[in-house]
Amino acid sequence: MSSHVIFGAGLIGSYIGACMHQLGVNVALVCRPAIKHKLLSEVTLTDYQENYANVTGLNFLDIDVLARLKPNQLECDFLWLTVKCHGVAQAVRDIAPLVSDKTVILCCQNGLGSEKPVQNAFPNNVVLRVMVPFNVVELKTGHLHRGSQGQLTIEQTTNGQVSETLQKILNSALLPVALTHDMQALLWAKLQLNLGNSINALADIPVKNMLQQRGYRLVIATLMRELLAVTNELGIELPKVTTLPAKMVPYVLKLPNFLFTLVANKMLAVDPNVRTSMWWDMSQGKPTEIRYLNGAVVSAAERLGQEAPANKRIVALIESLTSTHGAKKDLAYLSRPISAKQLQDLIRKP
């Protein structure tokens, strides 16, 4: 049986790993001791569609044990890299004992370009990008809940065999799996939706509550329009990752509340508990992925000779609130939770 390792198992990685284990897949998790302690006895898996599984006997690998091993000493067939974007560089060094020439490495990061350090470090390996569209929350200790829609999507290999095998093994009610030949366009489409992660972190409320307020939706729509200007210039046609075409999403977000509720009812089909990963990072005092999300739009726009002022302001605000050196002077008056009006005023500034 093929062996799988989930490296950097937080909420998403633990959910994927527990789903694999429940399906009879040979999988081990590499995670922090506190996470291992929560999942060691049993794990409850649920989702917004009321699917359920109880999982016991998860396998774990200690990061301290890995650190003492030589490269290739404890190799696996499939290595799922579920660390945050800013953790990839360190992870590349840590995963060496797990990687042989035959190991397939799957990069599950948000944002764009995080797979490049992995490809550079392991040029002889198959490195596939994976798009994870759904949120996972911990409702209580050991209870992981998938709170939103979407299929875990794996990049299609040249001959398709590796990706198709993974889909066949993993596709299930709790973990729906799809394949794509155009991962770059799909990641841009996912990035469009992820631009709201920062707004959720700043609003300091659940995602559903945020989407029910037009003021916050107007801010997100502005961020999305800047991204669409970039992808239009790059000639990238964004695939649908929601029931709406990507270009229509900003227009729908701008609708009055009563129309938005009617038109975008599936967008609101989000568990009331769900908050974004950036909210979790900020709430726990951890580094955020803002440079790989809104910051990626800013960087791409600058390379094209364009501007993305709204995204640039949001990047500055997130960084001012998470900086160990104190807030930037012109943003020092803002602190979480930040109202929709404050955010609108901020992104309108010249």
CSV table of C-alpha atoms in Angstrom, one decimal:
chain,number,residue,atom,x,y,z
A,1,MET,CA,0.0,0.0,0.0
A,2,SER,CA,1.3,3.5,-0.9
A,3,SER,CA,2.4,5.5,2.1
A,4,HIS,CA,1.3,9.1,2.6
A,5,VAL,CA,2.7,11.8,5.0
A,6,ILE,CA,0.9,15.0,5.8
A,7,PHE,CA,3.6,17.5,6.8
A,8,GLY,CA,2.6,20.5,8.8
A,9,ALA,CA,-0.8,19.2,9.7
A,10,GLY,CA,-2.9,22.1,11.1
A,11,LEU,CA,-6.7,22.2,10.6
A,12,ILE,CA,-6.6,21.5,6.9
A,13,GLY,CA,-3.8,18.9,7.0
A,14,SER,CA,-5.3,17.1,10.0
A,15,TYR,CA,-8.8,17.0,8.3
A,16,ILE,CA,-7.3,15.6,5.1
A,17,GLY,CA,-5.1,13.1,7.0
A,18,ALA,CA,-8.1,11.9,9.1
A,19,CYS,CA,-10.2,11.5,6.0
A,20,MET,CA,-7.5,9.4,4.4
A,21,HIS,CA,-7.1,7.3,7.5
A,22,GLN,CA,-10.9,6.7,7.6
A,23,LEU,CA,-10.7,5.5,4.0
A,24,GLY,CA,-8.0,2.9,4.9
A,25,VAL,CA,-5.1,4.9,3.4
A,26,ASN,CA,-1.7,4.4,5.0
A,27,VAL,CA,-1.0,7.9,6.3
A,28,ALA,CA,1.0,9.6,9.0
A,29,LEU,CA,0.8,13.2,10.3
A,30,VAL,CA,3.6,15.5,11.2
A,31,CYS,CA,2.3,18.2,13.4
A,32,ARG,CA,2.9,20.2,16.6
A,33,PRO,CA,2.7,18.3,19.9
A,34,ALA,CA,-0.4,20.3,20.9
A,35,ILE,CA,-2.3,19.2,17.8
A,36,LYS,CA,-1.1,15.6,18.2
A,37,HIS,CA,-2.4,15.6,21.8
A,38,LYS,CA,-5.9,16.7,20.5
A,39,LEU,CA,-6.1,14.0,17.8
A,40,LEU,CA,-4.4,11.1,19.5
A,41,SER,CA,-7.3,9.3,21.0
A,42,GLU,CA,-10.0,9.9,18.4
A,43,VAL,CA,-11.1,12.4,15.8
A,44,THR,CA,-14.7,13.4,14.8
A,45,LEU,CA,-15.1,14.5,11.2
A,46,THR,CA,-18.2,16.4,10.1
A,47,ASP,CA,-19.2,18.8,7.3
A,48,TYR,CA,-21.8,21.3,6.4
A,49,GLN,CA,-23.7,18.6,4.4
A,50,GLU,CA,-24.0,16.6,7.6
A,51,ASN,CA,-21.6,13.8,6.7
A,52,TYR,CA,-19.9,12.2,9.7
A,53,ALA,CA,-17.1,9.9,10.6
A,54,ASN,CA,-15.4,8.8,13.8
A,55,VAL,CA,-11.7,8.1,13.3
A,56,THR,CA,-9.3,6.4,15.8
A,57,GLY,CA,-5.7,5.2,15.6
A,58,LEU,CA,-4.2,8.1,13.6
A,59,ASN,CA,-0.5,7.7,13.0
A,60,PHE,CA,2.0,10.4,13.8
A,61,LEU,CA,5.7,11.2,13.0
A,62,ASP,CA,7.6,13.4,15.4
A,63,ILE,CA,9.4,16.4,13.8
A,64,ASP,CA,12.2,15.9,16.4
A,65,VAL,CA,12.7,12.4,15.1
A,66,LEU,CA,12.8,13.6,11.5
A,67,ALA,CA,15.4,16.2,12.4
A,68,ARG,CA,17.8,13.4,13.5
A,69,LEU,CA,17.4,11.4,10.3
A,70,LYS,CA,19.4,11.5,7.1
A,71,PRO,CA,17.9,12.4,3.7
A,72,ASN,CA,15.8,9.5,2.2
A,73,GLN,CA,16.0,7.6,5.5
A,74,LEU,CA,12.2,7.4,6.0
A,75,GLU,CA,10.9,7.9,2.5
A,76,CYS,CA,7.2,8.0,1.6
A,77,ASP,CA,5.3,7.7,-1.7
A,78,PHE,CA,3.2,10.8,-1.3
A,79,LEU,CA,4.2,13.9,0.8
A,80,TRP,CA,1.4,16.4,1.3
A,81,LEU,CA,2.9,19.8,2.3
A,82,THR,CA,0.2,21.7,4.3
A,83,VAL,CA,2.3,24.3,6.0
A,84,LYS,CA,1.5,28.0,5.4
A,85,CYS,CA,3.3,29.8,2.5
A,86,HIS,CA,5.8,31.5,4.8
A,87,GLY,CA,6.7,28.1,6.2
A,88,VAL,CA,7.7,26.4,2.9
A,89,ALA,CA,11.4,27.4,3.0
A,90,GLN,CA,11.9,25.7,6.4
A,91,ALA,CA,9.7,22.8,5.5
A,92,VAL,CA,11.9,22.1,2.4
A,93,ARG,CA,14.8,21.5,4.8
A,94,ASP,CA,12.7,19.4,7.3
A,95,ILE,CA,11.2,17.0,4.8
A,96,ALA,CA,14.5,15.7,3.4
A,97,PRO,CA,14.3,12.4,5.3
A,98,LEU,CA,10.9,11.7,3.8
A,99,VAL,CA,11.8,12.3,0.1
A,100,SER,CA,13.2,9.7,-2.3
A,101,ASP,CA,13.4,10.2,-6.1
A,102,LYS,CA,10.0,8.5,-6.4
A,103,THR,CA,8.2,10.6,-3.8
A,104,VAL,CA,5.4,12.8,-5.2
A,105,ILE,CA,5.2,16.1,-3.3
A,106,LEU,CA,1.8,17.8,-3.2
A,107,CYS,CA,1.9,21.6,-2.3
A,108,CYS,CA,-1.4,22.7,-0.7
A,109,GLN,CA,-0.6,26.3,0.0
A,110,ASN,CA,-2.8,29.4,-0.7
A,111,GLY,CA,-1.5,32.1,-3.0
A,112,LEU,CA,0.8,31.8,-6.0
A,113,GLY,CA,4.3,30.4,-6.4
A,114,SER,CA,4.8,28.7,-3.1
A,115,GLU,CA,5.7,25.4,-5.0
A,116,LYS,CA,8.8,26.9,-6.5
A,117,PRO,CA,11.2,26.4,-3.5
A,118,VAL,CA,10.0,22.8,-3.4
A,119,GLN,CA,10.7,22.3,-7.2
A,120,ASN,CA,14.1,23.9,-6.8
A,121,ALA,CA,15.0,21.7,-3.8
A,122,PHE,CA,13.7,18.5,-5.4
A,123,PRO,CA,14.2,18.9,-9.2
A,124,ASN,CA,13.9,15.1,-9.8
A,125,ASN,CA,10.6,14.7,-8.1
A,126,VAL,CA,7.0,15.1,-9.3
A,127,VAL,CA,5.7,18.3,-7.6
A,128,LEU,CA,2.0,18.9,-7.9
A,129,ARG,CA,0.0,21.9,-6.7
A,130,VAL,CA,-3.2,21.3,-4.8
A,131,MET,CA,-6.1,23.8,-4.3
A,132,VAL,CA,-8.0,23.5,-1.1
A,133,PRO,CA,-11.2,25.6,-1.4
A,134,PHE,CA,-13.0,24.7,1.8
A,135,ASN,CA,-12.6,25.9,5.4
A,136,VAL,CA,-12.0,23.6,8.4
A,137,VAL,CA,-12.8,24.7,12.0
A,138,GLU,CA,-12.3,22.9,15.3
A,139,LEU,CA,-15.7,22.9,16.9
A,140,LYS,CA,-14.3,21.3,20.0
A,141,THR,CA,-11.2,19.3,20.9
A,142,GLY,CA,-10.7,16.5,18.3
A,143,HIS,CA,-13.8,17.6,16.2
A,144,LEU,CA,-12.8,18.9,12.8
A,145,HIS,CA,-15.6,20.4,10.7
A,146,ARG,CA,-15.5,21.2,7.0
A,147,GLY,CA,-17.7,24.3,6.9
A,148,SER,CA,-17.9,25.3,3.3
A,149,GLN,CA,-18.2,23.8,-0.2
A,150,GLY,CA,-15.6,22.9,-2.8
A,151,GLN,CA,-13.5,20.0,-4.1
A,152,LEU,CA,-9.9,19.5,-3.1
A,153,THR,CA,-8.4,19.9,-6.6
A,154,ILE,CA,-5.1,18.2,-7.7
A,155,GLU,CA,-3.0,19.3,-10.6
A,156,GLN,CA,-3.1,16.8,-13.5
A,157,THR,CA,0.2,15.2,-14.3
A,158,THR,CA,1.5,14.9,-17.9
A,159,ASN,CA,0.2,11.3,-18.3
A,160,GLY,CA,-2.5,11.8,-15.7
A,161,GLN,CA,-1.9,8.5,-13.9
A,162,VAL,CA,-0.6,9.8,-10.6
A,163,SER,CA,-3.4,12.4,-10.2
A,164,GLU,CA,-6.1,10.0,-11.3
A,165,THR,CA,-5.0,7.4,-8.9
A,166,LEU,CA,-5.1,9.8,-6.0
A,167,GLN,CA,-8.6,11.0,-7.0
A,168,LYS,CA,-9.8,7.4,-7.2
A,169,ILE,CA,-8.4,6.6,-3.7
A,170,LEU,CA,-9.4,9.8,-1.9
A,171,ASN,CA,-12.6,11.0,-3.4
A,172,SER,CA,-15.4,10.7,-0.8
A,173,ALA,CA,-18.3,12.5,0.8
A,174,LEU,CA,-16.2,14.2,3.4
A,175,LEU,CA,-13.3,14.8,1.0
A,176,PRO,CA,-14.5,15.4,-2.5
A,177,VAL,CA,-11.6,15.4,-4.9
A,178,ALA,CA,-11.3,16.8,-8.5
A,179,LEU,CA,-8.5,17.2,-11.1
A,180,THR,CA,-7.4,20.2,-13.3
A,181,HIS,CA,-5.1,20.6,-16.2
A,182,ASP,CA,-4.9,24.4,-15.7
A,183,MET,CA,-3.9,24.9,-12.0
A,184,GLN,CA,-2.4,28.3,-12.6
A,185,ALA,CA,-5.8,29.7,-13.7
A,186,LEU,CA,-7.6,27.9,-10.9
A,187,LEU,CA,-5.2,29.3,-8.3
A,188,TRP,CA,-5.9,32.8,-9.5
A,189,ALA,CA,-9.6,32.1,-9.2
A,190,LYS,CA,-9.1,30.8,-5.7
A,191,LEU,CA,-6.9,33.8,-4.9
A,192,GLN,CA,-9.8,36.0,-6.0
A,193,LEU,CA,-12.0,34.5,-3.3
A,194,ASN,CA,-9.2,34.5,-0.7
A,195,LEU,CA,-8.9,38.2,-1.0
A,196,GLY,CA,-11.7,38.3,1.5
A,197,ASN,CA,-9.6,36.4,4.1
A,198,SER,CA,-8.0,39.6,5.2
A,199,ILE,CA,-11.3,41.4,5.5
A,200,ASN,CA,-12.6,38.6,7.6
A,201,ALA,CA,-9.6,38.9,9.9
A,202,LEU,CA,-10.0,42.6,10.2
A,203,ALA,CA,-13.8,42.5,10.8
A,204,ASP,CA,-13.2,39.8,13.5
A,205,ILE,CA,-16.6,38.1,12.8
A,206,PRO,CA,-17.6,34.8,11.2
A,207,VAL,CA,-17.5,34.7,7.4
A,208,LYS,CA,-21.3,34.3,7.0
A,209,ASN,CA,-21.9,37.3,9.2
A,210,MET,CA,-19.4,39.3,7.2
A,211,LEU,CA,-21.0,38.4,3.8
A,212,GLN,CA,-24.4,39.4,5.1
A,213,GLN,CA,-23.1,43.0,5.5
A,214,ARG,CA,-23.0,45.0,2.2
A,215,GLY,CA,-20.3,47.3,3.5
A,216,TYR,CA,-17.8,44.5,3.9
A,217,ARG,CA,-18.8,43.1,0.5
A,218,LEU,CA,-18.1,46.4,-1.2
A,219,VAL,CA,-14.6,46.3,0.1
A,220,ILE,CA,-14.0,42.8,-1.1
A,221,ALA,CA,-15.5,43.6,-4.5
A,222,THR,CA,-13.0,46.4,-4.9
A,223,LEU,CA,-10.1,44.1,-4.0
A,224,MET,CA,-11.4,41.6,-6.6
A,225,ARG,CA,-11.7,44.1,-9.3
A,226,GLU,CA,-8.1,44.9,-9.0
A,227,LEU,CA,-7.2,41.2,-9.3
A,228,LEU,CA,-9.4,40.9,-12.4
A,229,ALA,CA,-7.6,43.8,-14.0
A,230,VAL,CA,-4.4,41.9,-13.5
A,231,THR,CA,-5.7,38.6,-14.9
A,232,ASN,CA,-7.2,40.3,-17.8
A,233,GLU,CA,-3.9,41.9,-18.7
A,234,LEU,CA,-2.2,38.5,-18.3
A,235,GLY,CA,-4.8,36.9,-20.6
A,236,ILE,CA,-5.9,34.4,-17.9
A,237,GLU,CA,-9.5,33.2,-18.1
A,238,LEU,CA,-10.6,32.4,-14.6
A,239,PRO,CA,-12.5,29.1,-14.1
A,240,LYS,CA,-15.7,29.0,-12.0
A,241,VAL,CA,-14.9,28.0,-8.4
A,242,THR,CA,-18.4,29.1,-7.2
A,243,THR,CA,-21.7,28.9,-8.9
A,244,LEU,CA,-21.0,32.3,-10.4
A,245,PRO,CA,-18.5,33.2,-13.1
A,246,ALA,CA,-15.4,34.9,-11.6
A,247,LYS,CA,-16.1,38.2,-13.4
A,248,MET,CA,-19.6,38.4,-12.0
A,249,VAL,CA,-18.7,37.9,-8.3
A,250,PRO,CA,-17.7,41.6,-7.6
A,251,TYR,CA,-21.0,42.8,-9.2
A,252,VAL,CA,-23.0,40.3,-7.1
A,253,LEU,CA,-21.2,41.3,-3.9
A,254,LYS,CA,-22.3,45.0,-4.5
A,255,LEU,CA,-26.0,44.1,-4.6
A,256,PRO,CA,-28.3,45.3,-1.8
A,257,ASN,CA,-28.6,42.8,1.0
A,258,PHE,CA,-32.1,41.5,0.0
A,259,LEU,CA,-31.0,40.9,-3.6
A,260,PHE,CA,-27.7,39.4,-2.6
A,261,THR,CA,-29.5,36.9,-0.3
A,262,LEU,CA,-31.6,35.8,-3.3
A,263,VAL,CA,-28.9,35.7,-6.0
A,264,ALA,CA,-26.0,34.4,-3.9
A,265,ASN,CA,-27.7,32.0,-1.5
A,266,LYS,CA,-25.1,29.3,-2.2
A,267,MET,CA,-22.3,31.8,-1.3
A,268,LEU,CA,-24.0,32.2,2.1
A,269,ALA,CA,-24.2,28.4,2.5
A,270,VAL,CA,-21.3,28.6,4.9
A,271,ASP,CA,-21.3,27.2,8.4
A,272,PRO,CA,-22.0,30.0,10.9
A,273,ASN,CA,-18.8,29.0,12.8
A,274,VAL,CA,-16.4,29.4,9.9
A,275,ARG,CA,-13.7,32.1,10.0
A,276,THR,CA,-10.8,32.3,7.6
A,277,SER,CA,-7.3,31.0,8.3
A,278,MET,CA,-6.0,34.6,8.4
A,279,TRP,CA,-8.4,35.3,11.2
A,280,TRP,CA,-7.0,32.3,13.1
A,281,ASP,CA,-3.4,33.4,12.5
A,282,MET,CA,-4.0,37.0,13.7
A,283,SER,CA,-6.0,35.8,16.7
A,284,GLN,CA,-3.1,33.5,17.8
A,285,GLY,CA,-0.4,36.1,17.1
A,286,LYS,CA,1.0,34.1,14.2
A,287,PRO,CA,2.5,35.5,10.9
A,288,THR,CA,-0.2,35.8,8.2
A,289,GLU,CA,-0.1,34.9,4.5
A,290,ILE,CA,-1.0,38.5,3.5
A,291,ARG,CA,2.0,38.8,1.2
A,292,TYR,CA,1.0,35.7,-0.7
A,293,LEU,CA,-2.7,36.8,-1.1
A,294,ASN,CA,-3.5,40.5,-1.4
A,295,GLY,CA,0.3,41.1,-1.7
A,296,ALA,CA,0.4,38.8,-4.7
A,297,VAL,CA,-2.1,41.0,-6.5
A,298,VAL,CA,0.0,44.1,-5.6
A,299,SER,CA,3.2,42.5,-6.9
A,300,ALA,CA,1.6,41.2,-10.1
A,301,ALA,CA,0.1,44.6,-10.8
A,302,GLU,CA,3.4,46.4,-10.3
A,303,ARG,CA,5.1,44.0,-12.7
A,304,LEU,CA,2.5,44.9,-15.3
A,305,GLY,CA,2.8,48.7,-14.7
A,306,GLN,CA,-0.6,48.7,-13.0
A,307,GLU,CA,-1.7,49.7,-9.5
A,308,ALA,CA,-3.7,47.8,-6.9
A,309,PRO,CA,-4.1,50.6,-4.3
A,310,ALA,CA,-6.9,48.9,-2.3
A,311,ASN,CA,-5.0,45.6,-1.9
A,312,LYS,CA,-1.9,47.6,-1.1
A,313,ARG,CA,-3.7,49.4,1.7
A,314,ILE,CA,-5.1,46.2,3.2
A,315,VAL,CA,-1.6,44.6,3.1
A,316,ALA,CA,-0.2,47.6,5.0
A,317,LEU,CA,-3.1,47.4,7.6
A,318,ILE,CA,-2.6,43.7,8.2
A,319,GLU,CA,1.1,44.1,8.6
A,320,SER,CA,0.6,47.1,10.9
A,321,LEU,CA,-1.6,45.0,13.2
A,322,THR,CA,0.8,42.0,13.2
A,323,SER,CA,4.1,43.8,13.3
A,324,THR,CA,6.3,43.3,16.4
A,325,HIS,CA,7.6,46.8,15.8
A,326,GLY,CA,4.3,48.6,16.4
A,327,ALA,CA,1.7,50.0,14.0
A,328,LYS,CA,2.6,52.2,11.1
A,329,LYS,CA,2.0,55.8,12.0
A,330,ASP,CA,-0.9,56.5,9.5
A,331,LEU,CA,-2.7,53.3,10.5
A,332,ALA,CA,-2.2,53.4,14.3
A,333,TYR,CA,-5.8,54.6,14.9
A,334,LEU,CA,-7.2,51.3,13.6
A,335,SER,CA,-7.6,48.2,15.7
A,336,ARG,CA,-9.7,45.1,15.4
A,337,PRO,CA,-12.6,44.8,15.0
A,338,ILE,CA,-12.6,47.2,12.1
A,339,SER,CA,-15.9,48.4,10.7
A,340,ALA,CA,-16.9,48.2,7.1
A,341,LYS,CA,-17.0,52.0,6.9
A,342,GLN,CA,-13.5,52.3,8.3
A,343,LEU,CA,-12.3,49.9,5.7
A,344,GLN,CA,-14.1,51.7,2.9
A,345,ASP,CA,-12.6,55.0,4.0
A,346,LEU,CA,-9.2,53.4,4.1
A,347,ILE,CA,-9.2,52.0,0.6
A,348,ARG,CA,-10.6,55.2,-0.9
A,349,LYS,CA,-7.7,57.3,0.4
A,350,PRO,CA,-5.5,58.7,-2.4
